[in-house]
């Protein structure tokens, strides 16, 4: 009887817990790998500057994600609410490599009109991981 | 020897005032789409009241029975002529001209409510007779609905003028009699019974119906900015998790029924310059999205907005913006600039600012609220 209850509890616990493909730290590690050994170390300070500064065009990351990555953002054009970007505030972030690739590609293109370098991506994620929700 | 007797039983009086009230509110709420749920409620109420009155005309109080005022139109006109000469006799129940008004109002009431049901079933694909009338046929029925309502308003005015003339001519307050039920009459005049039981039953039914109709408003979570909470809930439309994810990240996931299939084909073909952004969708995603979008496109939908958007386009046009379709433009003219610029709206693509069911894609008339 007791064992049944324990088993049911464990199984339902597994079902309720969201299963993510990867953790943000693993994503960061694969960006590190992409950057290769020649790259300088990732810096949260550089990432923060990158996040908040307009990159050539009239937009920065913070145009939509706000200056606080743990806050709910707002699409600059459509006004649609954007869930927080920092993993501490939104456990879903940086857990699906395909999604991470898609959004880096799209948003770097919109903000910088080019792809981001692994160095930029690494700094960016390092900064986001320092944010405490 | 004159005395006060009961002429109008309680159910007849209840019917009279509820019917008048229903017609007045239905008339006033016909102006704006967003009041459709209230308009519809009073339409159904009128139909129910009419059914009651037709039965009551057979079994009700003495003066409520059709048998007590079976006059033909010729007799009605003769009475009007006598009235014009100041010689109209005083009747305790309905006089011959008033009887015609009763019959015509009952007939017009049936006509207006039944055409209303068909309009609701056709244009909105809602209500008691969904699926019987096509969206195309609903247009004609809706015009008939409006015409009968206007005739009915004329009848109401005729009835009110008649009541005022009679009241003045015979020095009695007829509107008050319809409230108290009492009239001054000679000895030996037949009297009515109050029928309290039937009145309680009728009131209970009206209250129950109203409670049922408006109760789901309280169950729904309160949408943003809305005051009145009563909205028709549309049917569950086709949805797809991939579509919601891919199309709903940057903007509202506009339901495929808002544009024709050719627009979606163009949209997917040009996904690398989607309103200035390269969506970079892979081939498999593009294919899956396009399939969902075309299967559920405007021409395959039975929703009013879908049908009318599609109808407003000519076949050579494949607009990518819903806001450029002629139907959209027509429906949104007259909305003040201040509303568009208000913080909760901002963009014309922000359907959900006013349409409570924008996410669901149903765009029901009654689910629309202009924020204040």
Short mmCIF file of C-alpha atoms in Angstrom, two decimals:
data_model
loop_
_atom_site.label_atom_id
_atom_site.label_comp_id
_atom_site.label_asym_id
_atom_site.label_seq_id
_atom_site.Cartn_x
_atom_site.Cartn_y
_atom_site.Cartn_z
CA UNK A 1 0.00 0.00 0.00
CA UNK A 2 2.66 2.49 1.12
CA UNK A 3 4.91 1.49 -1.76
CA UNK A 4 2.11 2.11 -4.21
CA UNK A 5 1.60 5.60 -2.84
CA UNK A 6 5.34 6.32 -3.03
CA UNK A 7 5.49 5.05 -6.61
CA UNK A 8 2.46 7.05 -7.71
CA UNK A 9 3.93 10.14 -6.07
CA UNK A 10 7.26 9.68 -7.84
CA UNK A 11 5.67 9.02 -11.22
CA UNK A 12 3.30 11.96 -11.01
CA UNK A 13 6.23 14.09 -9.81
CA UNK A 14 8.10 13.14 -12.97
CA UNK A 15 5.11 13.95 -15.09
CA UNK A 16 4.57 17.36 -13.55
CA UNK A 17 8.24 18.42 -13.69
CA UNK A 18 8.87 20.01 -17.09
CA UNK A 19 11.44 18.04 -19.01
CA UNK A 20 13.93 20.28 -20.81
CA UNK A 21 16.30 19.06 -23.49
CA UNK A 22 19.23 21.00 -22.05
CA UNK A 23 20.12 23.41 -19.27
CA UNK A 24 21.26 26.98 -19.98
CA UNK A 25 24.72 26.00 -18.73
CA UNK A 26 24.90 23.22 -21.33
CA UNK A 27 23.80 25.68 -24.02
CA UNK A 28 26.56 28.04 -22.87
CA UNK A 29 29.06 25.18 -23.08
CA UNK A 30 28.13 24.48 -26.68
CA UNK A 31 28.50 28.18 -27.52
CA UNK A 32 31.94 27.98 -25.88
CA UNK A 33 32.75 25.02 -28.10
CA UNK A 34 31.58 26.95 -31.15
CA UNK A 35 33.78 29.90 -30.14
CA UNK A 36 36.79 27.61 -30.00
CA UNK A 37 39.86 27.86 -27.82
CA UNK A 38 41.08 31.07 -29.47
CA UNK A 39 38.26 33.17 -27.99
CA UNK A 40 38.68 35.29 -24.91
CA UNK A 41 36.59 34.29 -21.91
CA UNK A 42 32.93 35.30 -21.76
CA UNK A 43 32.16 38.43 -19.80
CA UNK A 44 28.87 39.37 -18.18
CA UNK A 45 29.80 43.05 -18.32
CA UNK A 46 30.37 42.89 -22.09
CA UNK A 47 27.13 40.96 -22.41
CA UNK A 48 25.25 43.65 -20.50
CA UNK A 49 26.65 46.40 -22.71
CA UNK A 50 25.73 44.37 -25.79
CA UNK A 51 22.22 43.83 -24.40
CA UNK A 52 21.54 47.49 -23.69
CA UNK A 53 23.32 49.24 -26.56
CA UNK A 54 21.86 50.04 -29.93
CA UNK A 55 23.83 48.15 -32.52
CA UNK A 56 24.06 50.36 -35.58
CA UNK A 57 20.30 50.36 -36.20
CA UNK A 58 17.70 51.92 -33.96
CA UNK A 59 17.18 48.82 -31.87
CA UNK A 60 18.89 47.00 -29.05
CA UNK A 61 17.96 43.75 -27.31
CA UNK A 62 16.41 45.88 -24.58
CA UNK A 63 14.08 47.59 -27.08
CA UNK A 64 11.82 44.57 -26.70
CA UNK A 65 13.18 42.73 -23.65
CA UNK A 66 13.45 45.94 -21.55
CA UNK A 67 16.54 46.92 -19.56
CA UNK A 68 15.76 44.18 -17.07
CA UNK A 69 16.00 40.69 -18.61
CA UNK A 70 13.99 39.29 -15.69
CA UNK A 71 11.02 41.48 -16.56
CA UNK A 72 8.25 40.81 -19.06
CA UNK A 73 9.10 42.50 -22.34
CA UNK A 74 7.03 43.98 -25.10
CA UNK A 75 7.46 43.58 -28.86
CA UNK A 76 8.57 46.99 -30.13
CA UNK A 77 6.33 46.84 -33.18
CA UNK A 78 3.30 44.78 -32.26
CA UNK A 79 3.17 45.35 -28.51
CA UNK A 80 2.85 41.61 -27.84
CA UNK A 81 4.02 40.62 -24.36
CA UNK A 82 7.32 38.72 -24.27
CA UNK A 83 8.05 36.41 -21.37
CA UNK A 84 11.18 37.20 -19.34
CA UNK A 85 14.46 36.26 -20.98
CA UNK A 86 16.59 35.50 -17.94
CA UNK A 87 16.50 31.79 -17.02
CA UNK A 88 16.12 32.76 -13.35
CA UNK A 89 12.77 34.37 -14.18
CA UNK A 90 11.66 31.96 -16.88
CA UNK A 91 12.79 28.34 -16.55
CA UNK A 92 11.97 27.59 -20.18
CA UNK A 93 14.65 29.93 -21.55
CA UNK A 94 17.81 28.43 -23.09
CA UNK A 95 16.68 24.84 -22.72
CA UNK A 96 15.92 24.02 -26.37
CA UNK A 97 18.93 24.38 -28.70
CA UNK A 98 16.75 24.67 -31.82
CA UNK A 99 14.78 27.52 -30.28
CA UNK A 100 17.94 29.26 -29.11
CA UNK A 101 19.35 29.05 -32.66
CA UNK A 102 16.12 30.30 -34.20
CA UNK A 103 15.85 33.36 -32.01
CA UNK A 104 19.55 34.29 -32.15
CA UNK A 105 19.28 34.13 -35.92
CA UNK A 106 16.10 36.17 -36.15
CA UNK A 107 16.89 38.78 -33.52
CA UNK A 108 20.55 39.32 -34.40
CA UNK A 109 19.37 39.89 -37.94
CA UNK A 110 16.78 42.44 -36.77
CA UNK A 111 19.09 44.28 -34.36
CA UNK A 112 22.51 44.00 -36.03
CA UNK A 113 21.54 43.10 -39.61
CA UNK A 114 23.99 40.18 -39.39
CA UNK A 115 24.53 36.98 -37.44
CA UNK A 116 25.98 37.23 -33.95
CA UNK A 117 29.44 35.87 -33.26
CA UNK A 118 29.84 33.05 -30.73
CA UNK A 119 31.70 35.58 -28.57
CA UNK A 120 28.63 37.88 -28.53
CA UNK A 121 26.27 35.01 -27.83
CA UNK A 122 28.49 33.73 -25.02
CA UNK A 123 28.79 37.15 -23.39
CA UNK A 124 25.04 37.62 -23.77
CA UNK A 125 24.10 34.34 -22.09
CA UNK A 126 26.77 34.79 -19.40
CA UNK A 127 25.16 38.14 -18.57
CA UNK A 128 21.66 36.63 -18.49
CA UNK A 129 22.86 33.90 -16.12
CA UNK A 130 24.02 36.55 -13.64
CA UNK A 131 20.50 38.01 -13.45
CA UNK A 132 18.66 36.99 -10.32
CA UNK A 133 14.91 37.06 -10.74
CA UNK B 1 -74.18 51.67 -10.28
CA UNK B 2 -70.49 51.80 -11.33
CA UNK B 3 -67.69 49.97 -9.56
CA UNK B 4 -64.03 49.10 -10.00
CA UNK B 5 -63.50 45.68 -11.50
CA UNK B 6 -60.44 43.67 -12.48
CA UNK B 7 -60.08 43.65 -16.28
CA UNK B 8 -56.44 42.80 -17.01
CA UNK B 9 -55.24 39.73 -15.13
CA UNK B 10 -51.69 39.77 -13.73
CA UNK B 11 -50.11 37.50 -16.39
CA UNK B 12 -51.55 39.72 -19.16
CA UNK B 13 -50.12 42.83 -17.54
CA UNK B 14 -46.76 41.13 -17.01
CA UNK B 15 -46.78 40.07 -20.63
CA UNK B 16 -47.66 43.56 -21.82
CA UNK B 17 -44.88 45.38 -19.99
CA UNK B 18 -42.21 42.72 -20.47
CA UNK B 19 -43.04 42.57 -24.18
CA UNK B 20 -42.85 46.37 -24.47
CA UNK B 21 -39.59 46.46 -22.52
CA UNK B 22 -38.08 43.63 -24.61
CA UNK B 23 -38.96 45.38 -27.84
CA UNK B 24 -37.57 48.70 -26.64
CA UNK B 25 -34.26 47.20 -25.50
CA UNK B 26 -33.95 44.98 -28.57
CA UNK B 27 -34.54 48.07 -30.72
CA UNK B 28 -31.91 50.11 -28.89
CA UNK B 29 -29.32 47.32 -28.83
CA UNK B 30 -29.62 46.66 -32.55
CA UNK B 31 -27.34 49.63 -33.21
CA UNK B 32 -24.05 48.02 -32.27
CA UNK B 33 -22.61 44.57 -32.81
CA UNK B 34 -21.14 44.44 -29.34
CA UNK B 35 -24.62 44.47 -27.78
CA UNK B 36 -25.71 41.37 -29.67
CA UNK B 37 -25.85 39.17 -26.58
CA UNK B 38 -28.32 41.57 -24.93
CA UNK B 39 -30.24 42.00 -28.19
CA UNK B 40 -30.45 38.24 -28.58
CA UNK B 41 -31.63 37.73 -25.02
CA UNK B 42 -34.55 40.11 -25.44
CA UNK B 43 -35.36 38.54 -28.80
CA UNK B 44 -35.65 35.10 -27.23
CA UNK B 45 -37.60 36.60 -24.34
CA UNK B 46 -40.05 38.18 -26.81
CA UNK B 47 -40.52 34.88 -28.58
CA UNK B 48 -41.15 33.10 -25.29
CA UNK B 49 -43.59 35.80 -24.18
CA UNK B 50 -45.43 35.54 -27.49
CA UNK B 51 -45.84 31.79 -27.09
CA UNK B 52 -47.22 32.42 -23.63
CA UNK B 53 -49.62 35.10 -24.88
CA UNK B 54 -50.97 32.88 -27.65
CA UNK B 55 -51.76 30.17 -25.10
CA UNK B 56 -53.11 32.72 -22.63
CA UNK B 57 -55.42 33.99 -25.38
CA UNK B 58 -57.09 30.58 -25.24
CA UNK B 59 -57.14 29.85 -21.51
CA UNK B 60 -56.44 33.16 -19.73
CA UNK B 61 -58.61 35.76 -18.04
CA UNK B 62 -61.87 36.85 -19.65
CA UNK B 63 -60.52 39.99 -21.32
CA UNK B 64 -57.23 38.34 -22.28
CA UNK B 65 -58.97 35.67 -24.34
CA UNK B 66 -59.08 36.17 -28.08
CA UNK B 67 -62.75 35.19 -27.96
CA UNK B 68 -63.49 38.43 -26.09
CA UNK B 69 -62.07 40.63 -28.86
CA UNK B 70 -62.64 38.80 -32.11
CA UNK B 71 -63.15 41.81 -34.35
CA UNK B 72 -62.26 41.92 -38.01
CA UNK B 73 -60.28 44.74 -39.68
CA UNK B 74 -63.47 46.28 -41.16
CA UNK B 75 -64.90 46.65 -37.68
CA UNK B 76 -61.61 48.16 -36.59
CA UNK B 77 -61.76 50.80 -39.32
CA UNK B 78 -65.44 51.54 -38.57
CA UNK B 79 -64.50 52.13 -34.95
CA UNK B 80 -61.68 54.47 -36.00
CA UNK B 81 -64.16 56.50 -38.10
CA UNK B 82 -66.54 56.74 -35.17
CA UNK B 83 -63.62 57.80 -33.01
CA UNK B 84 -62.73 60.55 -35.51
CA UNK B 85 -66.27 61.87 -35.15
CA UNK B 86 -65.96 61.75 -31.38
CA UNK B 87 -68.53 58.94 -31.16
CA UNK B 88 -66.31 55.98 -30.34
CA UNK B 89 -68.03 53.84 -27.73
CA UNK B 90 -66.16 52.91 -24.56
CA UNK B 91 -65.13 49.26 -24.34
CA UNK B 92 -64.09 47.60 -21.09
CA UNK B 93 -61.75 45.19 -22.85
CA UNK B 94 -60.06 45.73 -26.22
CA UNK B 95 -62.05 47.90 -28.62
CA UNK B 96 -62.29 46.83 -32.32
CA UNK B 97 -59.40 49.08 -33.41
CA UNK B 98 -57.22 48.17 -30.43
CA UNK B 99 -57.82 44.51 -31.20
CA UNK B 100 -56.29 45.00 -34.64
CA UNK B 101 -53.24 46.53 -32.97
CA UNK B 102 -52.99 43.49 -30.69
CA UNK B 103 -53.17 41.03 -33.58
CA UNK B 104 -50.76 43.01 -35.74
CA UNK B 105 -48.28 43.43 -32.89
CA UNK B 106 -48.41 39.73 -32.10
CA UNK B 107 -47.86 38.89 -35.78
CA UNK B 108 -45.04 41.43 -36.13
CA UNK B 109 -43.50 40.12 -32.92
CA UNK B 110 -43.48 36.59 -34.29
CA UNK B 111 -42.10 37.84 -37.61
CA UNK B 112 -39.32 39.87 -36.04
CA UNK B 113 -38.23 37.18 -33.59
CA UNK B 114 -38.28 34.35 -36.12
CA UNK B 115 -36.33 36.35 -38.73
CA UNK B 116 -34.01 37.30 -35.88
CA UNK B 117 -33.40 33.63 -35.08
CA UNK B 118 -32.59 32.93 -38.73
CA UNK B 119 -30.29 35.93 -38.93
CA UNK B 120 -28.45 34.78 -35.82
CA UNK B 121 -28.21 31.25 -37.16
CA UNK B 122 -27.07 32.42 -40.57
CA UNK B 123 -24.85 35.42 -40.10
CA UNK B 124 -23.32 34.52 -36.75
CA UNK B 125 -23.79 30.75 -37.02
CA UNK B 126 -25.08 30.99 -33.45
CA UNK B 127 -28.25 30.32 -31.57
CA UNK B 128 -31.08 27.82 -31.69
CA UNK B 129 -31.00 27.10 -35.43
CA UNK B 130 -27.34 26.97 -36.40
CA UNK B 131 -26.56 25.55 -39.80
CA UNK B 132 -29.98 25.96 -41.41
CA UNK B 133 -29.29 29.26 -43.17
CA UNK B 134 -26.16 30.01 -45.19
CA UNK B 135 -24.13 33.15 -44.62
CA UNK B 136 -25.23 34.38 -48.07
CA UNK B 137 -28.96 33.86 -47.40
CA UNK B 138 -28.67 35.49 -43.98
CA UNK B 139 -28.17 38.88 -45.62
CA UNK B 140 -31.68 38.93 -47.11
CA UNK B 141 -33.27 37.60 -43.94
CA UNK B 142 -31.48 40.27 -41.93
CA UNK B 143 -32.98 42.95 -44.14
CA UNK B 144 -36.43 41.46 -43.59
CA UNK B 145 -35.73 41.41 -39.84
CA UNK B 146 -34.96 45.12 -39.87
CA UNK B 147 -37.99 45.95 -41.99
CA UNK B 148 -40.42 44.07 -39.73
CA UNK B 149 -38.87 45.76 -36.70
CA UNK B 150 -39.51 49.18 -38.26
CA UNK B 151 -43.13 48.24 -39.06
CA UNK B 152 -43.50 47.05 -35.50
CA UNK B 153 -42.24 50.38 -34.17
CA UNK B 154 -44.89 52.13 -36.29
CA UNK B 155 -47.54 49.81 -34.84
CA UNK B 156 -46.32 50.63 -31.34
CA UNK B 157 -46.70 54.34 -32.05
CA UNK B 158 -50.18 53.73 -33.48
CA UNK B 159 -51.09 51.77 -30.36
CA UNK B 160 -49.80 54.53 -28.06
CA UNK B 161 -51.68 57.24 -29.99
CA UNK B 162 -54.84 55.12 -29.77
CA UNK B 163 -54.44 54.69 -26.02
CA UNK B 164 -53.92 58.42 -25.51
CA UNK B 165 -56.93 59.36 -27.67
CA UNK B 166 -59.14 56.84 -25.89
CA UNK B 167 -57.95 57.98 -22.48
CA UNK B 168 -58.72 61.59 -23.34
CA UNK B 169 -62.06 60.82 -25.00
CA UNK B 170 -63.40 58.64 -22.21
CA UNK B 171 -61.70 60.54 -19.39
CA UNK B 172 -59.95 57.49 -18.01
CA UNK B 173 -56.31 56.58 -17.50
CA UNK B 174 -55.80 53.53 -19.71
CA UNK B 175 -52.03 53.17 -19.06
CA UNK B 176 -52.79 53.04 -15.34
CA UNK B 177 -55.33 50.30 -15.97
CA UNK B 178 -52.59 48.25 -17.62
CA UNK B 179 -50.62 48.63 -14.36
CA UNK B 180 -53.37 48.07 -11.80
CA UNK B 181 -55.60 45.94 -13.98
CA UNK B 182 -58.66 47.85 -12.73
CA UNK B 183 -61.31 49.72 -14.69
CA UNK B 184 -64.52 51.41 -13.76
CA UNK B 185 -67.47 49.45 -15.10
CA UNK B 186 -71.19 48.92 -14.79
CA UNK B 187 -72.66 46.35 -12.47
CA UNK B 188 -72.92 42.89 -14.07
CA UNK B 189 -69.88 43.46 -16.33
CA UNK B 190 -67.80 40.27 -16.53
CA UNK B 191 -64.66 40.45 -14.41
CA UNK B 192 -61.32 38.72 -14.69
CA UNK B 193 -59.49 36.70 -12.07
CA UNK B 194 -55.96 37.73 -11.04
CA UNK B 195 -54.35 34.32 -11.84
CA UNK B 196 -51.60 34.78 -9.25
CA UNK B 197 -50.23 31.25 -9.74
CA UNK B 198 -49.73 31.72 -13.47
CA UNK B 199 -48.15 35.13 -12.82
CA UNK B 200 -45.66 33.66 -10.35
CA UNK B 201 -44.83 30.88 -12.82
CA UNK B 202 -44.33 33.33 -15.68
CA UNK B 203 -42.10 35.59 -13.56
CA UNK B 204 -40.07 32.62 -12.36
CA UNK B 205 -39.50 31.44 -15.94
CA UNK B 206 -38.38 34.88 -17.07
CA UNK B 207 -36.00 35.22 -14.12
CA UNK B 208 -34.59 31.72 -14.62
CA UNK B 209 -34.05 32.34 -18.31
CA UNK B 210 -32.34 35.66 -17.62
CA UNK B 211 -30.18 34.12 -14.91
CA UNK B 212 -29.15 31.28 -17.19
CA UNK B 213 -28.42 33.59 -20.12
CA UNK B 214 -26.29 36.06 -18.21
CA UNK B 215 -24.72 33.71 -15.65
CA UNK B 216 -21.84 32.50 -17.80
CA UNK B 217 -20.61 36.05 -17.85
CA UNK B 218 -19.73 35.60 -14.19
CA UNK B 219 -17.98 32.29 -14.77
CA UNK B 220 -15.63 33.64 -17.39
CA UNK B 221 -12.37 35.19 -16.27
CA UNK B 222 -12.65 38.94 -16.64
CA UNK B 223 -10.92 40.04 -19.83
CA UNK B 224 -8.81 43.17 -19.83
CA UNK B 225 -10.52 46.55 -19.90
CA UNK B 226 -14.01 45.17 -20.17
CA UNK B 227 -16.91 46.38 -18.14
CA UNK B 228 -19.86 44.44 -19.44
CA UNK B 229 -18.88 40.81 -19.32
CA UNK B 230 -21.62 39.25 -21.36
CA UNK B 231 -20.26 37.90 -24.59
CA UNK B 232 -21.19 35.14 -26.92
CA UNK B 233 -18.64 32.40 -26.80
CA UNK B 234 -17.96 31.20 -30.29
CA UNK B 235 -17.35 27.61 -31.28
CA UNK B 236 -13.93 26.08 -30.79
CA UNK B 237 -12.04 26.67 -34.03
CA UNK B 238 -9.22 24.58 -35.40
CA UNK B 239 -5.95 25.19 -33.59
CA UNK B 240 -2.45 23.82 -33.82
CA UNK B 241 0.37 24.05 -31.26
CA UNK B 242 3.06 24.65 -33.89
CA UNK B 243 1.04 27.43 -35.50
CA UNK B 244 0.44 29.05 -32.11
CA UNK B 245 4.13 28.86 -31.23
CA UNK B 246 5.53 30.03 -34.57
CA UNK B 247 2.94 32.69 -35.40
CA UNK B 248 2.12 33.77 -31.88
CA UNK B 249 5.57 34.71 -30.53
CA UNK B 250 5.87 38.21 -31.96
CA UNK B 251 2.23 39.03 -32.54
CA UNK B 252 -1.22 37.62 -31.96
CA UNK B 253 -1.51 34.30 -33.77
CA UNK B 254 -4.00 35.59 -36.32
CA UNK B 255 -6.42 32.80 -37.08
CA UNK B 256 -6.09 31.44 -40.64
CA UNK B 257 -9.77 32.17 -41.28
CA UNK B 258 -8.95 35.90 -41.46
CA UNK B 259 -7.25 35.64 -44.86
CA UNK B 260 -7.79 33.50 -47.97
CA UNK B 261 -5.50 30.57 -48.77
CA UNK B 262 -3.71 32.52 -51.53
CA UNK B 263 -2.61 35.11 -48.97
CA UNK B 264 -1.16 32.42 -46.72
CA UNK B 265 0.66 30.87 -49.66
CA UNK B 266 2.22 34.23 -50.43
CA UNK B 267 3.01 34.80 -46.75
CA UNK B 268 4.90 31.51 -46.45
CA UNK B 269 6.67 32.00 -49.79
CA UNK B 270 7.88 35.39 -48.55
CA UNK B 271 8.70 34.28 -45.01
CA UNK B 272 12.28 35.51 -45.40
CA UNK B 273 10.96 39.09 -45.56
CA UNK B 274 7.99 38.86 -43.23
CA UNK B 275 7.17 42.53 -42.53
CA UNK B 276 10.89 43.27 -42.44
CA UNK B 277 12.01 40.17 -40.58
CA UNK B 278 13.57 36.99 -41.92
CA UNK B 279 11.63 34.26 -40.14
CA UNK B 280 14.21 31.65 -41.21
CA UNK B 281 11.66 28.85 -40.98
CA UNK B 282 12.91 25.48 -42.14
CA UNK B 283 11.17 23.66 -44.98
CA UNK B 284 9.32 21.19 -42.75
CA UNK B 285 7.96 23.95 -40.51
CA UNK B 286 6.92 26.02 -43.52
CA UNK B 287 5.09 23.08 -45.02
CA UNK B 288 3.27 22.18 -41.80
CA UNK B 289 2.26 25.79 -41.18
CA UNK B 290 1.07 26.32 -44.74
CA UNK B 291 -1.04 23.19 -44.53
CA UNK B 292 -2.77 24.36 -41.35
CA UNK B 293 -3.19 27.90 -42.71
CA UNK B 294 -4.74 26.88 -46.03
CA UNK B 295 -7.00 24.14 -44.66
CA UNK B 296 -8.50 26.69 -42.25
CA UNK B 297 -8.36 29.74 -44.53
CA UNK B 298 -11.21 32.23 -44.92
CA UNK B 299 -12.89 30.47 -47.82
CA UNK B 300 -13.14 27.28 -45.75
CA UNK B 301 -14.65 28.93 -42.70
CA UNK B 302 -18.26 29.54 -41.73
CA UNK B 303 -17.47 32.44 -39.40
CA UNK B 304 -18.99 35.81 -40.23
CA UNK B 305 -15.68 37.71 -40.25
CA UNK B 306 -14.00 35.10 -42.45
CA UNK B 307 -16.88 35.03 -44.90
CA UNK B 308 -17.11 38.80 -45.15
CA UNK B 309 -13.36 39.39 -45.41
CA UNK B 310 -13.16 36.86 -48.22
CA UNK B 311 -16.21 38.31 -49.94
CA UNK B 312 -14.75 41.83 -49.83
CA UNK B 313 -11.61 40.80 -51.75
CA UNK B 314 -11.38 40.42 -55.47
CA UNK B 315 -9.74 37.24 -56.69
CA UNK B 316 -6.61 39.00 -57.88
CA UNK B 317 -5.76 40.34 -54.44
CA UNK B 318 -3.66 38.40 -51.94
CA UNK B 319 -3.28 40.83 -49.06
CA UNK B 320 -0.77 39.98 -46.36
CA UNK B 321 -2.26 42.38 -43.88
CA UNK B 322 -5.75 41.64 -42.57
CA UNK B 323 -6.05 45.37 -41.90
CA UNK B 324 -5.89 46.04 -45.65
CA UNK B 325 -8.93 43.95 -46.53
CA UNK B 326 -11.94 46.12 -47.50
CA UNK B 327 -14.22 44.46 -44.94
CA UNK B 328 -11.74 45.13 -42.13
CA UNK B 329 -11.40 48.75 -43.22
CA UNK B 330 -15.16 49.23 -43.42
CA UNK B 331 -15.77 47.69 -40.00
CA UNK B 332 -13.12 49.82 -38.33
CA UNK B 333 -13.93 53.23 -39.77
CA UNK B 334 -15.47 55.51 -37.21
CA UNK B 335 -13.24 54.33 -34.38
CA UNK B 336 -11.73 57.46 -32.88
CA UNK B 337 -8.02 58.21 -33.31
CA UNK B 338 -7.73 58.49 -29.57
CA UNK B 339 -8.80 54.86 -29.22
CA UNK B 340 -6.18 53.67 -31.70
CA UNK B 341 -3.51 55.69 -29.94
CA UNK B 342 -4.47 54.65 -26.42
CA UNK B 343 -1.88 52.66 -24.50
CA UNK B 344 -3.93 49.47 -24.54
CA UNK B 345 -4.39 49.46 -28.31
CA UNK B 346 -1.43 51.17 -30.04
CA UNK B 347 -1.39 48.98 -33.14
CA UNK B 348 -4.09 47.99 -35.60
CA UNK B 349 -2.71 44.48 -35.38
CA UNK B 350 -3.58 44.35 -31.69
CA UNK B 351 -6.99 42.72 -32.26
CA UNK B 352 -7.15 41.47 -28.69
CA UNK B 353 -7.30 45.02 -27.33
CA UNK B 354 -11.00 45.11 -28.24
CA UNK B 355 -11.90 41.59 -29.40
CA UNK B 356 -12.00 39.44 -26.28
CA UNK B 357 -11.95 36.28 -28.40
CA UNK B 358 -9.16 37.32 -30.79
CA UNK B 359 -6.92 34.49 -29.57
CA UNK B 360 -9.66 31.99 -30.35
CA UNK B 361 -10.18 33.55 -33.79
CA UNK B 362 -13.97 33.63 -33.54
CA UNK B 363 -14.45 37.43 -33.49
CA UNK B 364 -18.00 37.22 -32.24
CA UNK B 365 -19.96 40.47 -32.42
CA UNK B 366 -20.79 40.33 -28.75
CA UNK B 367 -17.17 39.74 -27.73
CA UNK B 368 -16.07 43.21 -28.80
CA UNK B 369 -15.35 46.04 -26.34
CA UNK B 370 -13.86 49.39 -27.21
CA UNK B 371 -11.62 50.25 -24.25
CA UNK B 372 -12.32 53.56 -22.51
#
